[in-house]
mmCIF file of C-alpha atoms in Angstrom:
data_model
loop_
_atom_site.group_PDB
_atom_site.id
_atom_site.type_symbol
_atom_site.label_atom_id
_atom_site.label_comp_id
_atom_site.label_asym_id
_atom_site.label_seq_id
_atom_site.Cartn_x
_atom_site.Cartn_y
_atom_site.Cartn_z
ATOM 1 C CA UNK A 429 -5.373 -14.588 9.395
ATOM 2 C CA UNK A 430 -3.392 -12.807 7.181
ATOM 3 C CA UNK A 431 -1.209 -9.567 8.953
ATOM 4 C CA UNK A 432 0.061 -6.638 6.947
ATOM 5 C CA UNK A 433 3.200 -4.567 7.677
ATOM 6 C CA UNK A 434 4.354 -1.465 6.134
ATOM 7 C CA UNK A 435 7.826 0.103 6.331
ATOM 8 C CA UNK A 436 10.011 2.922 4.932
ATOM 9 C CA UNK A 437 8.233 5.857 6.006
ATOM 10 C CA UNK A 438 10.403 9.124 7.266
ATOM 11 C CA UNK A 439 11.334 12.439 7.014
ATOM 12 C CA UNK A 440 12.404 13.915 3.817
ATOM 13 C CA UNK A 441 12.820 17.323 2.146
ATOM 14 C CA UNK A 442 10.619 18.803 -0.743
ATOM 15 C CA UNK A 443 11.946 17.193 -3.994
ATOM 16 C CA UNK A 444 13.204 14.118 -1.939
ATOM 17 C CA UNK A 445 12.480 10.407 -2.427
ATOM 18 C CA UNK A 446 11.056 7.670 -0.435
ATOM 19 C CA UNK A 447 10.291 3.856 -1.070
ATOM 20 C CA UNK A 448 7.619 2.368 0.889
ATOM 21 C CA UNK A 449 7.330 -1.442 1.335
ATOM 22 C CA UNK A 450 4.252 -3.484 2.536
ATOM 23 C CA UNK A 451 4.448 -7.395 3.170
ATOM 24 C CA UNK A 452 1.660 -9.865 3.820
ATOM 25 C CA UNK A 453 2.281 -13.281 5.811
ATOM 26 C CA UNK A 454 0.090 -15.712 7.079
ATOM 27 C CA UNK A 455 -1.788 -18.753 5.449
ATOM 28 C CA UNK A 456 -2.009 -16.970 2.002
ATOM 29 C CA UNK A 457 -3.349 -18.793 -0.920
ATOM 30 C CA UNK A 458 -3.534 -16.111 -3.250
ATOM 31 C CA UNK A 459 -3.159 -12.285 -3.565
ATOM 32 C CA UNK A 460 -5.558 -9.971 -5.642
ATOM 33 C CA UNK A 461 -5.354 -5.944 -5.477
ATOM 34 C CA UNK A 462 -2.438 -4.367 -3.662
ATOM 35 C CA UNK A 463 -3.336 -0.743 -2.666
ATOM 36 C CA UNK A 464 -1.784 2.254 -1.102
ATOM 37 C CA UNK A 465 -4.040 4.816 0.898
ATOM 38 C CA UNK A 466 -2.975 7.968 2.714
ATOM 39 C CA UNK A 467 -4.541 10.047 5.292
ATOM 40 C CA UNK A 468 -3.267 13.555 6.106
ATOM 41 C CA UNK A 469 -3.988 15.288 9.282
ATOM 42 C CA UNK A 470 -7.846 16.489 9.200
ATOM 43 C CA UNK A 471 -8.666 14.964 6.267
ATOM 44 C CA UNK A 472 -10.450 11.513 5.046
ATOM 45 C CA UNK A 473 -8.306 8.568 4.145
ATOM 46 C CA UNK A 474 -7.496 8.623 0.174
ATOM 47 C CA UNK A 475 -6.588 6.410 -2.693
ATOM 48 C CA UNK A 476 -3.245 6.653 -3.880
ATOM 49 C CA UNK A 477 -2.203 3.765 -6.070
ATOM 50 C CA UNK A 478 -3.155 0.362 -6.706
ATOM 51 C CA UNK A 479 -1.970 -2.793 -8.854
ATOM 52 C CA UNK A 480 -3.916 -5.995 -9.778
ATOM 53 C CA UNK A 481 -2.839 -9.481 -9.696
ATOM 54 C CA UNK A 482 -1.991 -9.071 -13.301
ATOM 55 C CA UNK A 483 0.183 -5.959 -12.829
ATOM 56 C CA UNK A 484 -2.188 -3.363 -13.930
ATOM 57 C CA UNK A 485 -1.736 -0.124 -12.119
ATOM 58 C CA UNK A 486 -4.051 2.704 -11.156
ATOM 59 C CA UNK A 487 -3.085 6.169 -9.757
ATOM 60 C CA UNK A 488 -4.494 9.202 -8.279
ATOM 61 C CA UNK A 489 -4.414 12.276 -10.451
ATOM 62 C CA UNK A 490 -2.371 13.909 -7.655
ATOM 63 C CA UNK A 491 0.765 11.336 -7.973
ATOM 64 C CA UNK A 492 0.671 10.405 -11.470
ATOM 65 C CA UNK A 493 4.515 10.674 -12.902
ATOM 66 C CA UNK A 494 5.708 10.915 -9.410
ATOM 67 C CA UNK A 495 4.901 7.793 -7.752
ATOM 68 C CA UNK A 496 5.364 3.889 -8.963
ATOM 69 C CA UNK A 497 3.591 1.183 -7.428
ATOM 70 C CA UNK A 498 5.087 -2.344 -7.857
ATOM 71 C CA UNK A 499 4.593 -5.951 -6.416
ATOM 72 C CA UNK A 500 7.002 -9.109 -5.840
ATOM 73 C CA UNK A 501 4.303 -11.940 -5.864
ATOM 74 C CA UNK A 502 6.962 -14.425 -4.531
ATOM 75 C CA UNK A 503 7.439 -12.296 -1.268
ATOM 76 C CA UNK A 504 3.771 -11.107 -1.242
ATOM 77 C CA UNK A 505 5.131 -7.572 -1.093
ATOM 78 C CA UNK A 506 4.098 -4.361 -2.681
ATOM 79 C CA UNK A 507 6.279 -0.993 -3.036
ATOM 80 C CA UNK A 508 5.689 2.325 -3.584
ATOM 81 C CA UNK A 509 8.383 4.527 -5.027
ATOM 82 C CA UNK A 510 7.732 8.063 -4.181
ATOM 83 C CA UNK A 511 9.706 10.654 -6.161
ATOM 84 C CA UNK A 512 9.517 14.473 -6.255
ATOM 85 C CA UNK A 513 8.062 14.686 -2.957
ATOM 86 C CA UNK A 514 5.968 17.657 -2.240
ATOM 87 C CA UNK A 515 4.725 18.854 1.064
ATOM 88 C CA UNK A 516 1.331 18.025 0.303
ATOM 89 C CA UNK A 517 2.322 14.591 0.404
ATOM 90 C CA UNK A 518 2.758 14.348 3.818
ATOM 91 C CA UNK A 519 0.461 12.072 5.499
ATOM 92 C CA UNK A 520 0.157 8.216 7.179
ATOM 93 C CA UNK A 521 0.202 5.968 4.530
ATOM 94 C CA UNK A 522 -1.617 2.659 4.730
ATOM 95 C CA UNK A 523 -1.329 -0.523 2.654
ATOM 96 C CA UNK A 524 -4.453 -2.634 1.885
ATOM 97 C CA UNK A 525 -4.152 -6.132 0.560
ATOM 98 C CA UNK A 526 -6.873 -8.342 -0.798
ATOM 99 C CA UNK A 527 -6.694 -12.067 -1.394
ATOM 100 C CA UNK A 528 -7.513 -15.495 -0.278
ATOM 101 C CA UNK A 529 -6.256 -17.230 2.763
ATOM 102 C CA UNK A 530 -6.566 -20.885 3.957
ATOM 103 C CA UNK A 531 -8.820 -20.920 7.152
ATOM 104 C CA UNK A 532 -8.458 -24.562 7.564
ATOM 105 C CA UNK A 533 -7.545 -28.013 5.942
ATOM 106 C CA UNK A 534 -10.631 -27.731 3.508
ATOM 107 C CA UNK A 535 -11.575 -24.101 3.498
ATOM 108 C CA UNK A 536 -10.360 -21.036 2.307
ATOM 109 C CA UNK A 537 -11.472 -17.603 2.765
ATOM 110 C CA UNK A 538 -11.250 -14.006 1.251
ATOM 111 C CA UNK A 539 -9.281 -11.520 3.484
ATOM 112 C CA UNK A 540 -9.244 -7.554 3.127
ATOM 113 C CA UNK A 541 -6.188 -6.534 5.652
ATOM 114 C CA UNK A 542 -4.994 -3.263 6.233
ATOM 115 C CA UNK A 543 -1.341 -2.136 7.829
ATOM 116 C CA UNK A 544 -0.884 -0.213 10.625
ATOM 117 C CA UNK A 545 0.242 2.974 8.871
ATOM 118 C CA UNK A 546 3.559 4.582 8.008
ATOM 119 C CA UNK A 547 4.366 8.324 8.432
ATOM 120 C CA UNK A 548 5.611 10.274 5.780
ATOM 121 C CA UNK A 549 6.672 13.853 6.260
ATOM 122 C CA UNK A 550 7.925 15.943 3.407
ATOM 123 C CA UNK A 551 9.136 19.141 4.949
ATOM 124 C CA UNK A 552 12.347 21.398 4.842
#
């Protein structure tokens, strides 16, 4: 199977920056989409940013111009650089990675794995 682990969350003042990281490990054959989501207290989980295997990026309107997603294919890692943070960015941030893993010597299967989440708090 595939394990996904996020890191980099914390407490930051409004206007500050944070960089989140998310790495996948296991019998990975290939990775397709790598996405970031977030969930604020009392709200549903929402899409934040995504990047395809080819490097095409997509952002939620609320973070365009402030957040940048990137990936290191050799390290199976995706990053989220968050600048000009606002209190409304406070949430648990989750990484979602989709791809193919080796299930046996012969067979591969698709995976769609989530990390455990990392807390981002923007407050003075």
